[in-house]
Amino acid sequence: MSWTTKPLVAGDVEIVKRVLAHVDGGTTDEGTPWREPVENYVNPNRFAQELDLLRSMPSVFVPSAIIPNKGDRVERAAFGVPLFAVRGHDQRARVFRNACRHRGFALVEDAGCSHALVCRYHGWTYRLDGALSHVPHADGFPDLDMSTRGLIEVESYEADGLIVIGALDSGGTSFANSDLDDALDWLTDATPWRDKFLPAERLISVESSRLAINWKVLIEQFLEGYHIRWTHKETLPHLYDNLTVVEAFGPNARVTFPYRSIEQLRDHPETTWQGNVPATFVYQLFPNVILGAFPQLGQVVVVDPIDVDHSQVTFYTMARTDADQRLSLDAEPEPDPEEIARYITRVVAEDNEMSAGVQRGFRAGANKFVEFGRHESAIGHFHATLSDRLARFIATQA
């Protein structure tokens, strides 16, 4: 990737100026409208192609905050592939395929911490670096070479609070190495989100649920403010109706949802705006991860496709550790992060209800395509990126 000196996303002062201009003009950021065929949400063959694509690309696995200490481990099925991450005695985070090399039993079944990884089926034991260290009654396996039977590691990188994995399916036809390197660069260079997300380092909760919703519909619900007045009229009165700032950087996007209190900044010098924007910053990291940066906490939302009609959604919620250092312009006490997390759960439940209704509506046969307007351009950017990458991926298989 060839970087320029121009920032990938706007700084806080520019964001505030753009929002206040929208407030004064009754406008919002606009881009190119998009029409996505309904067939692309309901066709099992299309879903299978998408899943093959996602397995051939790098993606965010988990936030670093979930395994902060030596021996900490956590599992997750990424695009249907069972994996786990563990922090070694050398403090390095590694990701492995979640299967014992004896009979394939899932080695890690839940989050925890230990000095070694022991399969509870037959007791095969692995060091935190994945090496096989003990086999009970080893004389029963005369041809076993323990040095070659360690856990199968997945290429991974840890940068700025995120653990990113490489392609899970490197066999067969895939992207060129240059394309994969470019995709990885966009996930491991945290310049656009570092100052907003990285201070959220203390894990509060992990919540996961299976939803009867296509994975793309779930991504869409995070990327526009057009629905706020109607879907969240009771829960989000402090947000504007259909007023967002939308920025694309590579395959990713950032959508800024300003709070009405941002207008109070007119009474403060611009030098005090940096780090004090009353807003939620939502980053969509292609293909399937959402970062939510709130004033009090941060969230990593992972959307795992299961089948054409179902997805597994996991929320990793972290409290900010810099609350005492952040300047308060209104002298109001910071709300409790855990209380804010519960509040966000209510908001997301409202979003999920609408997305489930969209999923049901696909089967009504009323629409040939989904209409996304100019004020929903972040969704159009997501679909355009997916369509482009899927077309190139399919072309390599021809």
mmCIF file of C-alpha atoms in Angstrom:
data_model
loop_
_atom_site.group_PDB
_atom_site.id
_atom_site.type_symbol
_atom_site.label_atom_id
_atom_site.label_comp_id
_atom_site.label_asym_id
_atom_site.label_seq_id
_atom_site.Cartn_x
_atom_site.Cartn_y
_atom_site.Cartn_z
ATOM 1 C CA MET A 1 0.000 0.000 0.000
ATOM 2 C CA SER A 2 1.370 3.416 -0.883
ATOM 3 C CA TRP A 3 0.504 5.864 1.882
ATOM 4 C CA THR A 4 0.338 9.631 1.387
ATOM 5 C CA THR A 5 0.729 12.399 3.926
ATOM 6 C CA LYS A 6 -3.013 13.064 3.783
ATOM 7 C CA PRO A 7 -4.854 11.555 6.791
ATOM 8 C CA LEU A 8 -7.111 8.628 5.949
ATOM 9 C CA VAL A 9 -9.974 10.153 7.968
ATOM 10 C CA ALA A 10 -10.715 13.670 9.156
ATOM 11 C CA GLY A 11 -9.428 14.977 12.475
ATOM 12 C CA ASP A 12 -11.745 16.017 15.289
ATOM 13 C CA VAL A 13 -11.760 19.716 14.433
ATOM 14 C CA GLU A 14 -12.748 19.026 10.831
ATOM 15 C CA ILE A 15 -15.434 16.564 11.965
ATOM 16 C CA VAL A 16 -16.983 19.148 14.290
ATOM 17 C CA LYS A 17 -16.955 21.778 11.535
ATOM 18 C CA ARG A 18 -18.619 19.402 9.079
ATOM 19 C CA VAL A 19 -21.284 18.396 11.596
ATOM 20 C CA LEU A 20 -22.085 21.993 12.573
ATOM 21 C CA ALA A 21 -22.356 22.907 8.887
ATOM 22 C CA HIS A 22 -24.854 20.068 8.449
ATOM 23 C CA VAL A 23 -26.794 21.213 11.512
ATOM 24 C CA ASP A 24 -27.003 24.747 10.157
ATOM 25 C CA GLY A 25 -27.904 23.608 6.652
ATOM 26 C CA GLY A 26 -30.223 20.724 7.535
ATOM 27 C CA THR A 27 -28.027 18.413 5.480
ATOM 28 C CA THR A 28 -25.923 15.270 5.844
ATOM 29 C CA ASP A 29 -23.025 13.646 4.015
ATOM 30 C CA GLU A 30 -24.143 12.144 0.725
ATOM 31 C CA GLY A 31 -22.553 9.794 -1.758
ATOM 32 C CA THR A 32 -23.456 7.417 -4.536
ATOM 33 C CA PRO A 33 -26.752 5.500 -4.179
ATOM 34 C CA TRP A 34 -26.704 1.727 -4.559
ATOM 35 C CA ARG A 35 -29.152 -1.003 -5.545
ATOM 36 C CA GLU A 36 -28.343 -4.473 -4.247
ATOM 37 C CA PRO A 37 -30.269 -7.401 -5.776
ATOM 38 C CA VAL A 38 -32.405 -9.286 -3.264
ATOM 39 C CA GLU A 39 -31.121 -12.458 -4.910
ATOM 40 C CA ASN A 40 -27.700 -11.725 -3.381
ATOM 41 C CA TYR A 41 -29.175 -12.107 0.110
ATOM 42 C CA VAL A 42 -31.193 -15.294 -0.410
ATOM 43 C CA ASN A 43 -29.309 -17.399 -2.972
ATOM 44 C CA PRO A 44 -27.390 -20.254 -1.286
ATOM 45 C CA ASN A 45 -24.939 -20.440 -4.195
ATOM 46 C CA ARG A 46 -24.091 -16.760 -3.821
ATOM 47 C CA PHE A 47 -23.643 -17.292 -0.068
ATOM 48 C CA ALA A 48 -21.267 -20.219 -0.712
ATOM 49 C CA GLN A 49 -19.189 -18.000 -3.006
ATOM 50 C CA GLU A 50 -19.070 -15.268 -0.365
ATOM 51 C CA LEU A 51 -17.960 -17.737 2.279
ATOM 52 C CA ASP A 52 -15.185 -19.048 0.037
ATOM 53 C CA LEU A 53 -14.096 -15.458 -0.539
ATOM 54 C CA LEU A 54 -14.078 -14.600 3.169
ATOM 55 C CA ARG A 55 -12.001 -17.678 3.990
ATOM 56 C CA SER A 56 -9.450 -16.598 1.405
ATOM 57 C CA MET A 57 -8.964 -13.122 2.891
ATOM 58 C CA PRO A 58 -7.456 -11.677 6.079
ATOM 59 C CA SER A 59 -9.886 -10.539 8.765
ATOM 60 C CA VAL A 60 -10.032 -9.336 12.354
ATOM 61 C CA PHE A 61 -10.235 -12.285 14.755
ATOM 62 C CA VAL A 62 -10.609 -10.869 18.294
ATOM 63 C CA PRO A 63 -9.553 -7.775 20.265
ATOM 64 C CA SER A 64 -6.268 -8.062 22.146
ATOM 65 C CA ALA A 65 -8.048 -7.120 25.372
ATOM 66 C CA ILE A 66 -9.663 -10.538 25.588
ATOM 67 C CA ILE A 67 -6.283 -12.281 26.144
ATOM 68 C CA PRO A 68 -4.163 -9.713 28.024
ATOM 69 C CA ASN A 69 -2.069 -12.148 30.106
ATOM 70 C CA LYS A 70 0.199 -15.139 29.512
ATOM 71 C CA GLY A 71 -1.885 -18.287 29.109
ATOM 72 C CA ASP A 72 -5.128 -16.473 28.319
ATOM 73 C CA ARG A 73 -7.105 -18.163 25.557
ATOM 74 C CA VAL A 74 -10.351 -17.624 23.650
ATOM 75 C CA GLU A 75 -12.102 -19.560 20.882
ATOM 76 C CA ARG A 76 -14.228 -18.481 17.941
ATOM 77 C CA ALA A 77 -15.423 -20.090 14.712
ATOM 78 C CA ALA A 78 -14.336 -17.715 11.944
ATOM 79 C CA PHE A 79 -16.330 -18.256 8.738
ATOM 80 C CA GLY A 80 -17.204 -21.714 10.012
ATOM 81 C CA VAL A 81 -13.607 -22.641 10.882
ATOM 82 C CA PRO A 82 -13.032 -23.359 14.610
ATOM 83 C CA LEU A 83 -10.012 -21.380 15.849
ATOM 84 C CA PHE A 84 -8.569 -20.166 19.123
ATOM 85 C CA ALA A 85 -6.097 -17.496 20.184
ATOM 86 C CA VAL A 86 -3.687 -17.870 23.103
ATOM 87 C CA ARG A 87 -1.059 -15.559 24.586
ATOM 88 C CA GLY A 88 2.238 -17.367 25.044
ATOM 89 C CA HIS A 89 4.863 -17.106 27.754
ATOM 90 C CA ASP A 90 6.692 -14.759 25.371
ATOM 91 C CA GLN A 91 3.601 -12.456 25.382
ATOM 92 C CA ARG A 92 2.980 -13.190 21.723
ATOM 93 C CA ALA A 93 -0.602 -13.888 20.662
ATOM 94 C CA ARG A 94 -0.937 -16.924 18.376
ATOM 95 C CA VAL A 95 -3.966 -18.319 16.579
ATOM 96 C CA PHE A 96 -4.433 -22.055 15.986
ATOM 97 C CA ARG A 97 -6.982 -24.318 14.365
ATOM 98 C CA ASN A 98 -9.047 -25.624 17.243
ATOM 99 C CA ALA A 99 -8.419 -29.347 16.973
ATOM 100 C CA CYS A 100 -6.250 -31.774 18.904
ATOM 101 C CA ARG A 101 -3.781 -33.592 16.638
ATOM 102 C CA HIS A 102 -4.875 -36.964 18.068
ATOM 103 C CA ARG A 103 -8.592 -37.332 17.340
ATOM 104 C CA GLY A 104 -9.523 -33.763 16.407
ATOM 105 C CA PHE A 105 -11.357 -32.895 19.635
ATOM 106 C CA ALA A 106 -11.852 -29.133 20.121
ATOM 107 C CA LEU A 107 -8.916 -28.254 22.345
ATOM 108 C CA VAL A 108 -10.288 -24.923 23.603
ATOM 109 C CA GLU A 109 -13.984 -24.936 24.484
ATOM 110 C CA ASP A 110 -14.263 -21.620 26.311
ATOM 111 C CA ALA A 111 -12.235 -18.652 27.476
ATOM 112 C CA GLY A 112 -9.740 -19.262 30.270
ATOM 113 C CA CYS A 113 -6.128 -19.221 31.359
ATOM 114 C CA SER A 114 -3.602 -22.021 31.846
ATOM 115 C CA HIS A 115 0.106 -22.812 31.564
ATOM 116 C CA ALA A 116 -0.524 -25.465 28.907
ATOM 117 C CA LEU A 117 -3.261 -26.654 26.558
ATOM 118 C CA VAL A 118 -4.603 -30.056 27.558
ATOM 119 C CA CYS A 119 -7.131 -32.022 25.532
ATOM 120 C CA ARG A 120 -9.743 -33.286 27.975
ATOM 121 C CA TYR A 121 -10.514 -36.320 25.782
ATOM 122 C CA HIS A 122 -7.200 -38.216 26.072
ATOM 123 C CA GLY A 123 -4.854 -35.759 27.742
ATOM 124 C CA TRP A 124 -2.615 -34.836 24.844
ATOM 125 C CA THR A 125 -0.826 -31.701 26.021
ATOM 126 C CA TYR A 126 0.551 -28.741 24.076
ATOM 127 C CA ARG A 127 2.724 -25.818 25.074
ATOM 128 C CA LEU A 128 1.352 -22.307 24.565
ATOM 129 C CA ASP A 129 3.407 -22.032 21.380
ATOM 130 C CA GLY A 130 1.491 -25.029 19.979
ATOM 131 C CA ALA A 131 4.232 -27.664 20.333
ATOM 132 C CA LEU A 132 3.090 -31.129 21.423
ATOM 133 C CA SER A 133 4.744 -31.743 24.800
ATOM 134 C CA HIS A 134 3.093 -34.859 26.311
ATOM 135 C CA VAL A 135 1.214 -37.922 25.070
ATOM 136 C CA PRO A 136 -0.129 -40.323 27.722
ATOM 137 C CA HIS A 137 0.998 -43.917 27.065
ATOM 138 C CA ALA A 138 3.142 -42.724 24.177
ATOM 139 C CA ASP A 139 4.371 -46.273 23.569
ATOM 140 C CA GLY A 140 0.994 -46.932 21.916
ATOM 141 C CA PHE A 141 2.020 -44.658 19.025
ATOM 142 C CA PRO A 142 5.310 -46.133 17.768
ATOM 143 C CA ASP A 143 5.378 -44.017 14.598
ATOM 144 C CA LEU A 144 4.460 -40.712 16.277
ATOM 145 C CA ASP A 145 6.960 -37.905 15.730
ATOM 146 C CA MET A 146 5.931 -35.375 18.372
ATOM 147 C CA SER A 147 7.986 -32.619 16.758
ATOM 148 C CA THR A 148 5.718 -32.695 13.713
ATOM 149 C CA ARG A 149 2.388 -33.033 15.522
ATOM 150 C CA GLY A 150 2.047 -29.633 17.099
ATOM 151 C CA LEU A 151 -1.083 -27.548 16.682
ATOM 152 C CA ILE A 152 -1.747 -26.056 13.256
ATOM 153 C CA GLU A 153 -1.049 -22.337 13.469
ATOM 154 C CA VAL A 154 -2.916 -19.730 11.463
ATOM 155 C CA GLU A 155 -1.010 -16.721 10.190
ATOM 156 C CA SER A 156 -1.798 -13.839 12.529
ATOM 157 C CA TYR A 157 -0.718 -10.342 13.438
ATOM 158 C CA GLU A 158 -1.356 -8.235 16.528
ATOM 159 C CA ALA A 159 -1.477 -4.480 16.075
ATOM 160 C CA ASP A 160 -3.120 -1.633 17.966
ATOM 161 C CA GLY A 161 -5.546 -3.677 20.019
ATOM 162 C CA LEU A 162 -6.630 -6.158 17.342
ATOM 163 C CA ILE A 163 -5.548 -9.680 16.436
ATOM 164 C CA VAL A 164 -5.819 -10.130 12.682
ATOM 165 C CA ILE A 165 -5.673 -13.490 10.910
ATOM 166 C CA GLY A 166 -4.537 -14.258 7.382
ATOM 167 C CA ALA A 167 -6.397 -16.357 4.850
ATOM 168 C CA LEU A 168 -7.889 -19.556 6.285
ATOM 169 C CA ASP A 169 -8.123 -21.311 2.932
ATOM 170 C CA SER A 170 -4.861 -20.869 1.074
ATOM 171 C CA GLY A 171 -5.288 -23.990 -0.995
ATOM 172 C CA GLY A 172 -6.634 -23.916 -4.521
ATOM 173 C CA THR A 173 -7.191 -20.709 -6.403
ATOM 174 C CA SER A 174 -7.110 -17.448 -4.469
ATOM 175 C CA PHE A 175 -6.021 -13.841 -4.746
ATOM 176 C CA ALA A 176 -2.597 -12.735 -5.834
ATOM 177 C CA ASN A 177 -0.160 -12.154 -2.986
ATOM 178 C CA SER A 178 -0.189 -8.422 -3.694
ATOM 179 C CA ASP A 179 -3.963 -8.305 -3.189
ATOM 180 C CA LEU A 180 -3.706 -10.223 0.071
ATOM 181 C CA ASP A 181 -0.909 -7.977 1.300
ATOM 182 C CA ASP A 182 -2.970 -4.908 0.478
ATOM 183 C CA ALA A 183 -6.016 -6.295 2.319
ATOM 184 C CA LEU A 184 -3.843 -7.106 5.334
ATOM 185 C CA ASP A 185 -2.342 -3.616 5.349
ATOM 186 C CA TRP A 186 -5.786 -2.057 5.600
ATOM 187 C CA LEU A 187 -6.500 -4.136 8.742
ATOM 188 C CA THR A 188 -3.171 -3.739 10.534
ATOM 189 C CA ASP A 189 -2.566 -0.016 10.003
ATOM 190 C CA ALA A 190 -4.753 1.478 12.729
ATOM 191 C CA THR A 191 -4.124 5.111 11.797
ATOM 192 C CA PRO A 192 -7.851 5.801 11.225
ATOM 193 C CA TRP A 193 -9.064 4.334 14.535
ATOM 194 C CA ARG A 194 -6.082 4.229 16.900
ATOM 195 C CA ASP A 195 -6.858 7.337 18.964
ATOM 196 C CA LYS A 196 -10.583 6.553 19.141
ATOM 197 C CA PHE A 197 -10.506 2.813 19.849
ATOM 198 C CA LEU A 198 -7.184 1.896 21.436
ATOM 199 C CA PRO A 199 -7.862 3.542 24.844
ATOM 200 C CA ALA A 200 -10.624 0.933 25.332
ATOM 201 C CA GLU A 201 -8.481 -1.793 26.876
ATOM 202 C CA ARG A 202 -10.363 -3.194 29.915
ATOM 203 C CA LEU A 203 -12.679 -6.014 28.893
ATOM 204 C CA ILE A 204 -16.175 -5.664 30.345
ATOM 205 C CA SER A 205 -18.183 -8.363 28.603
ATOM 206 C CA VAL A 206 -18.458 -10.798 25.717
ATOM 207 C CA GLU A 207 -21.921 -11.534 24.343
ATOM 208 C CA SER A 208 -22.649 -13.829 21.423
ATOM 209 C CA SER A 209 -25.914 -14.796 19.758
ATOM 210 C CA ARG A 210 -27.180 -16.613 16.688
ATOM 211 C CA LEU A 211 -29.591 -14.509 14.638
ATOM 212 C CA ALA A 212 -31.878 -15.405 11.740
ATOM 213 C CA ILE A 213 -30.369 -12.626 9.624
ATOM 214 C CA ASN A 214 -28.016 -12.654 6.627
ATOM 215 C CA TRP A 215 -24.559 -11.368 7.571
ATOM 216 C CA LYS A 216 -24.681 -8.448 5.134
ATOM 217 C CA VAL A 217 -27.929 -7.120 6.607
ATOM 218 C CA LEU A 218 -26.249 -7.060 10.014
ATOM 219 C CA ILE A 219 -23.304 -5.084 8.643
ATOM 220 C CA GLU A 220 -25.719 -2.637 7.013
ATOM 221 C CA GLN A 221 -27.499 -1.771 10.258
ATOM 222 C CA PHE A 222 -24.386 -0.103 11.647
ATOM 223 C CA LEU A 223 -23.669 2.115 8.640
ATOM 224 C CA GLU A 224 -26.437 4.719 8.377
ATOM 225 C CA GLY A 225 -28.312 7.213 10.527
ATOM 226 C CA TYR A 226 -31.403 7.328 8.334
ATOM 227 C CA HIS A 227 -33.244 4.925 10.660
ATOM 228 C CA ILE A 228 -32.516 6.650 13.983
ATOM 229 C CA ARG A 229 -35.687 8.753 14.190
ATOM 230 C CA TRP A 230 -37.964 5.766 13.612
ATOM 231 C CA THR A 231 -36.116 2.771 15.073
ATOM 232 C CA HIS A 232 -34.547 4.498 18.080
ATOM 233 C CA LYS A 233 -36.971 7.318 18.853
ATOM 234 C CA GLU A 234 -36.993 6.411 22.560
ATOM 235 C CA THR A 235 -33.428 5.169 23.021
ATOM 236 C CA LEU A 236 -31.399 7.654 20.951
ATOM 237 C CA PRO A 237 -33.035 11.073 21.380
ATOM 238 C CA HIS A 238 -29.553 12.612 21.729
ATOM 239 C CA LEU A 239 -28.651 11.680 18.129
ATOM 240 C CA TYR A 240 -29.683 13.668 15.072
ATOM 241 C CA ASP A 241 -32.130 12.326 12.531
ATOM 242 C CA ASN A 242 -30.197 11.352 9.396
ATOM 243 C CA LEU A 243 -27.050 13.401 10.104
ATOM 244 C CA THR A 244 -23.758 11.542 9.724
ATOM 245 C CA VAL A 245 -20.260 12.084 8.397
ATOM 246 C CA VAL A 246 -19.196 9.252 6.068
ATOM 247 C CA GLU A 247 -15.590 8.532 5.111
ATOM 248 C CA ALA A 248 -14.152 5.626 3.140
ATOM 249 C CA PHE A 249 -10.548 4.485 3.479
ATOM 250 C CA GLY A 250 -9.651 1.649 1.169
ATOM 251 C CA PRO A 251 -12.208 -1.153 1.564
ATOM 252 C CA ASN A 252 -13.182 0.185 4.998
ATOM 253 C CA ALA A 253 -15.380 3.054 6.143
ATOM 254 C CA ARG A 254 -16.014 5.306 9.123
ATOM 255 C CA VAL A 255 -19.432 6.722 9.953
ATOM 256 C CA THR A 256 -19.602 9.451 12.609
ATOM 257 C CA PHE A 257 -22.877 9.722 14.542
ATOM 258 C CA PRO A 258 -22.770 13.118 16.348
ATOM 259 C CA TYR A 259 -24.705 13.826 19.536
ATOM 260 C CA ARG A 260 -26.865 16.930 19.779
ATOM 261 C CA SER A 261 -24.573 18.244 22.503
ATOM 262 C CA ILE A 262 -21.937 18.855 19.820
ATOM 263 C CA GLU A 263 -23.561 22.262 19.292
ATOM 264 C CA GLN A 264 -22.207 23.307 22.687
ATOM 265 C CA LEU A 265 -18.733 23.274 21.156
ATOM 266 C CA ARG A 266 -19.577 26.516 19.371
ATOM 267 C CA ASP A 267 -18.952 28.202 22.739
ATOM 268 C CA HIS A 268 -15.482 26.665 23.149
ATOM 269 C CA PRO A 269 -12.276 27.398 21.225
ATOM 270 C CA GLU A 270 -11.293 24.907 18.522
ATOM 271 C CA THR A 271 -8.190 23.999 20.520
ATOM 272 C CA THR A 272 -10.447 22.213 23.026
ATOM 273 C CA TRP A 273 -12.322 20.152 20.439
ATOM 274 C CA GLN A 274 -9.595 17.580 19.882
ATOM 275 C CA GLY A 275 -10.458 14.406 21.795
ATOM 276 C CA ASN A 276 -13.787 15.801 22.953
ATOM 277 C CA VAL A 277 -16.167 15.207 20.061
ATOM 278 C CA PRO A 278 -19.575 14.124 21.428
ATOM 279 C CA ALA A 279 -20.152 11.352 18.925
ATOM 280 C CA THR A 280 -19.998 7.648 18.257
ATOM 281 C CA PHE A 281 -17.435 6.668 15.629
ATOM 282 C CA VAL A 282 -18.308 3.450 13.799
ATOM 283 C CA TYR A 283 -15.582 1.772 11.735
ATOM 284 C CA GLN A 284 -16.472 -0.974 9.293
ATOM 285 C CA LEU A 285 -13.362 -3.106 8.759
ATOM 286 C CA PHE A 286 -13.937 -5.163 5.662
ATOM 287 C CA PRO A 287 -15.299 -7.698 5.473
ATOM 288 C CA ASN A 288 -17.183 -8.535 8.676
ATOM 289 C CA VAL A 289 -16.082 -6.487 11.686
ATOM 290 C CA ILE A 290 -17.436 -3.290 13.230
ATOM 291 C CA LEU A 291 -15.485 -1.141 15.690
ATOM 292 C CA GLY A 292 -17.626 1.143 17.807
ATOM 293 C CA ALA A 293 -15.791 3.974 19.583
ATOM 294 C CA PHE A 294 -17.930 5.635 22.238
ATOM 295 C CA PRO A 295 -16.852 8.342 24.702
ATOM 296 C CA GLN A 296 -16.837 5.805 27.551
ATOM 297 C CA LEU A 297 -16.036 2.486 25.875
ATOM 298 C CA GLY A 298 -15.212 0.590 22.711
ATOM 299 C CA GLN A 299 -16.724 -2.435 21.049
ATOM 300 C CA VAL A 300 -15.545 -4.990 18.531
ATOM 301 C CA VAL A 301 -18.502 -6.575 16.765
ATOM 302 C CA VAL A 302 -17.774 -9.702 14.714
ATOM 303 C CA VAL A 303 -20.427 -10.943 12.284
ATOM 304 C CA ASP A 304 -19.831 -14.578 11.329
ATOM 305 C CA PRO A 305 -21.913 -15.937 8.422
ATOM 306 C CA ILE A 306 -23.453 -19.329 9.204
ATOM 307 C CA ASP A 307 -25.741 -19.835 6.212
ATOM 308 C CA VAL A 308 -27.735 -17.646 3.876
ATOM 309 C CA ASP A 309 -30.341 -16.941 6.587
ATOM 310 C CA HIS A 310 -28.285 -17.030 9.815
ATOM 311 C CA SER A 311 -25.299 -15.338 11.430
ATOM 312 C CA GLN A 312 -23.404 -15.509 14.706
ATOM 313 C CA VAL A 313 -22.761 -12.052 16.170
ATOM 314 C CA THR A 314 -20.262 -11.493 18.986
ATOM 315 C CA PHE A 315 -19.847 -8.234 20.915
ATOM 316 C CA TYR A 316 -16.566 -7.643 22.754
ATOM 317 C CA THR A 317 -16.995 -4.591 24.994
ATOM 318 C CA MET A 318 -14.069 -2.731 26.588
ATOM 319 C CA ALA A 319 -13.981 0.276 28.930
ATOM 320 C CA ARG A 320 -11.689 3.192 28.172
ATOM 321 C CA THR A 321 -8.688 3.485 30.481
ATOM 322 C CA ASP A 322 -8.090 7.185 29.859
ATOM 323 C CA ALA A 323 -11.274 8.605 31.369
ATOM 324 C CA ASP A 324 -9.426 10.539 34.064
ATOM 325 C CA GLN A 325 -7.127 12.163 31.519
ATOM 326 C CA ARG A 326 -9.847 13.206 29.069
ATOM 327 C CA LEU A 327 -10.888 16.840 29.289
ATOM 328 C CA SER A 328 -14.538 17.401 30.163
ATOM 329 C CA LEU A 329 -16.059 20.502 28.618
ATOM 330 C CA ASP A 330 -19.319 20.353 30.571
ATOM 331 C CA ALA A 331 -17.969 19.129 33.932
ATOM 332 C CA GLU A 332 -20.528 16.323 33.938
ATOM 333 C CA PRO A 333 -19.399 13.036 35.561
ATOM 334 C CA GLU A 334 -18.635 10.209 33.174
ATOM 335 C CA PRO A 335 -21.380 7.527 33.148
ATOM 336 C CA ASP A 336 -20.475 4.051 34.329
ATOM 337 C CA PRO A 337 -19.134 2.065 31.323
ATOM 338 C CA GLU A 338 -21.053 -1.070 32.260
ATOM 339 C CA GLU A 339 -24.287 0.906 32.434
ATOM 340 C CA ILE A 340 -23.538 2.370 29.003
ATOM 341 C CA ALA A 341 -22.841 -1.152 27.693
ATOM 342 C CA ARG A 342 -26.258 -2.343 28.853
ATOM 343 C CA TYR A 343 -27.836 0.683 27.192
ATOM 344 C CA ILE A 344 -26.072 -0.084 23.897
ATOM 345 C CA THR A 345 -27.395 -3.649 24.121
ATOM 346 C CA ARG A 346 -30.934 -2.225 24.139
ATOM 347 C CA VAL A 347 -30.183 -0.128 21.061
ATOM 348 C CA VAL A 348 -28.674 -3.083 19.199
ATOM 349 C CA ALA A 349 -31.727 -5.211 20.052
ATOM 350 C CA GLU A 350 -33.856 -2.618 18.259
ATOM 351 C CA ASP A 351 -31.551 -2.769 15.239
ATOM 352 C CA ASN A 352 -31.685 -6.565 15.221
ATOM 353 C CA GLU A 353 -35.483 -6.490 15.285
ATOM 354 C CA MET A 354 -35.517 -4.341 12.159
ATOM 355 C CA SER A 355 -32.884 -6.465 10.423
ATOM 356 C CA ALA A 356 -34.890 -9.608 11.150
ATOM 357 C CA GLY A 357 -37.893 -7.914 9.550
ATOM 358 C CA VAL A 358 -35.797 -7.134 6.476
ATOM 359 C CA GLN A 359 -34.741 -10.774 6.291
ATOM 360 C CA ARG A 360 -38.371 -11.919 6.391
ATOM 361 C CA GLY A 361 -39.296 -9.331 3.772
ATOM 362 C CA PHE A 362 -36.818 -10.779 1.302
ATOM 363 C CA ARG A 363 -39.086 -13.814 0.978
ATOM 364 C CA ALA A 364 -42.193 -11.738 0.152
ATOM 365 C CA GLY A 365 -41.226 -11.461 -3.503
ATOM 366 C CA ALA A 366 -42.087 -7.741 -3.571
ATOM 367 C CA ASN A 367 -38.656 -6.351 -4.437
ATOM 368 C CA LYS A 368 -36.007 -7.265 -6.966
ATOM 369 C CA PHE A 369 -33.414 -5.073 -5.252
ATOM 370 C CA VAL A 370 -32.768 -3.178 -2.023
ATOM 371 C CA GLU A 371 -32.657 0.598 -2.448
ATOM 372 C CA PHE A 372 -29.891 2.467 -0.624
ATOM 373 C CA GLY A 373 -30.032 6.244 -0.925
ATOM 374 C CA ARG A 374 -27.285 8.851 -1.170
ATOM 375 C CA HIS A 375 -27.302 9.255 2.623
ATOM 376 C CA GLU A 376 -26.633 5.509 2.982
ATOM 377 C CA SER A 377 -23.430 5.633 0.946
ATOM 378 C CA ALA A 378 -21.318 3.682 3.469
ATOM 379 C CA ILE A 379 -23.534 0.679 2.750
ATOM 380 C CA GLY A 380 -23.057 1.207 -0.974
ATOM 381 C CA HIS A 381 -19.291 1.297 -0.427
ATOM 382 C CA PHE A 382 -19.466 -2.012 1.466
ATOM 383 C CA HIS A 383 -21.455 -3.721 -1.293
ATOM 384 C CA ALA A 384 -19.317 -2.262 -4.069
ATOM 385 C CA THR A 385 -16.186 -3.568 -2.344
ATOM 386 C CA LEU A 386 -17.713 -6.997 -1.793
ATOM 387 C CA SER A 387 -18.968 -7.221 -5.375
ATOM 388 C CA ASP A 388 -15.584 -6.210 -6.787
ATOM 389 C CA ARG A 389 -13.620 -8.671 -4.666
ATOM 390 C CA LEU A 390 -16.085 -11.472 -5.255
ATOM 391 C CA ALA A 391 -15.973 -10.939 -9.026
ATOM 392 C CA ARG A 392 -12.178 -11.020 -9.041
ATOM 393 C CA PHE A 393 -12.161 -14.078 -6.783
ATOM 394 C CA ILE A 394 -14.582 -15.967 -9.042
ATOM 395 C CA ALA A 395 -12.520 -14.980 -12.088
ATOM 396 C CA THR A 396 -9.469 -16.715 -10.596
ATOM 397 C CA GLN A 397 -11.476 -19.938 -10.406
ATOM 398 C CA ALA A 398 -12.557 -19.895 -14.036
#
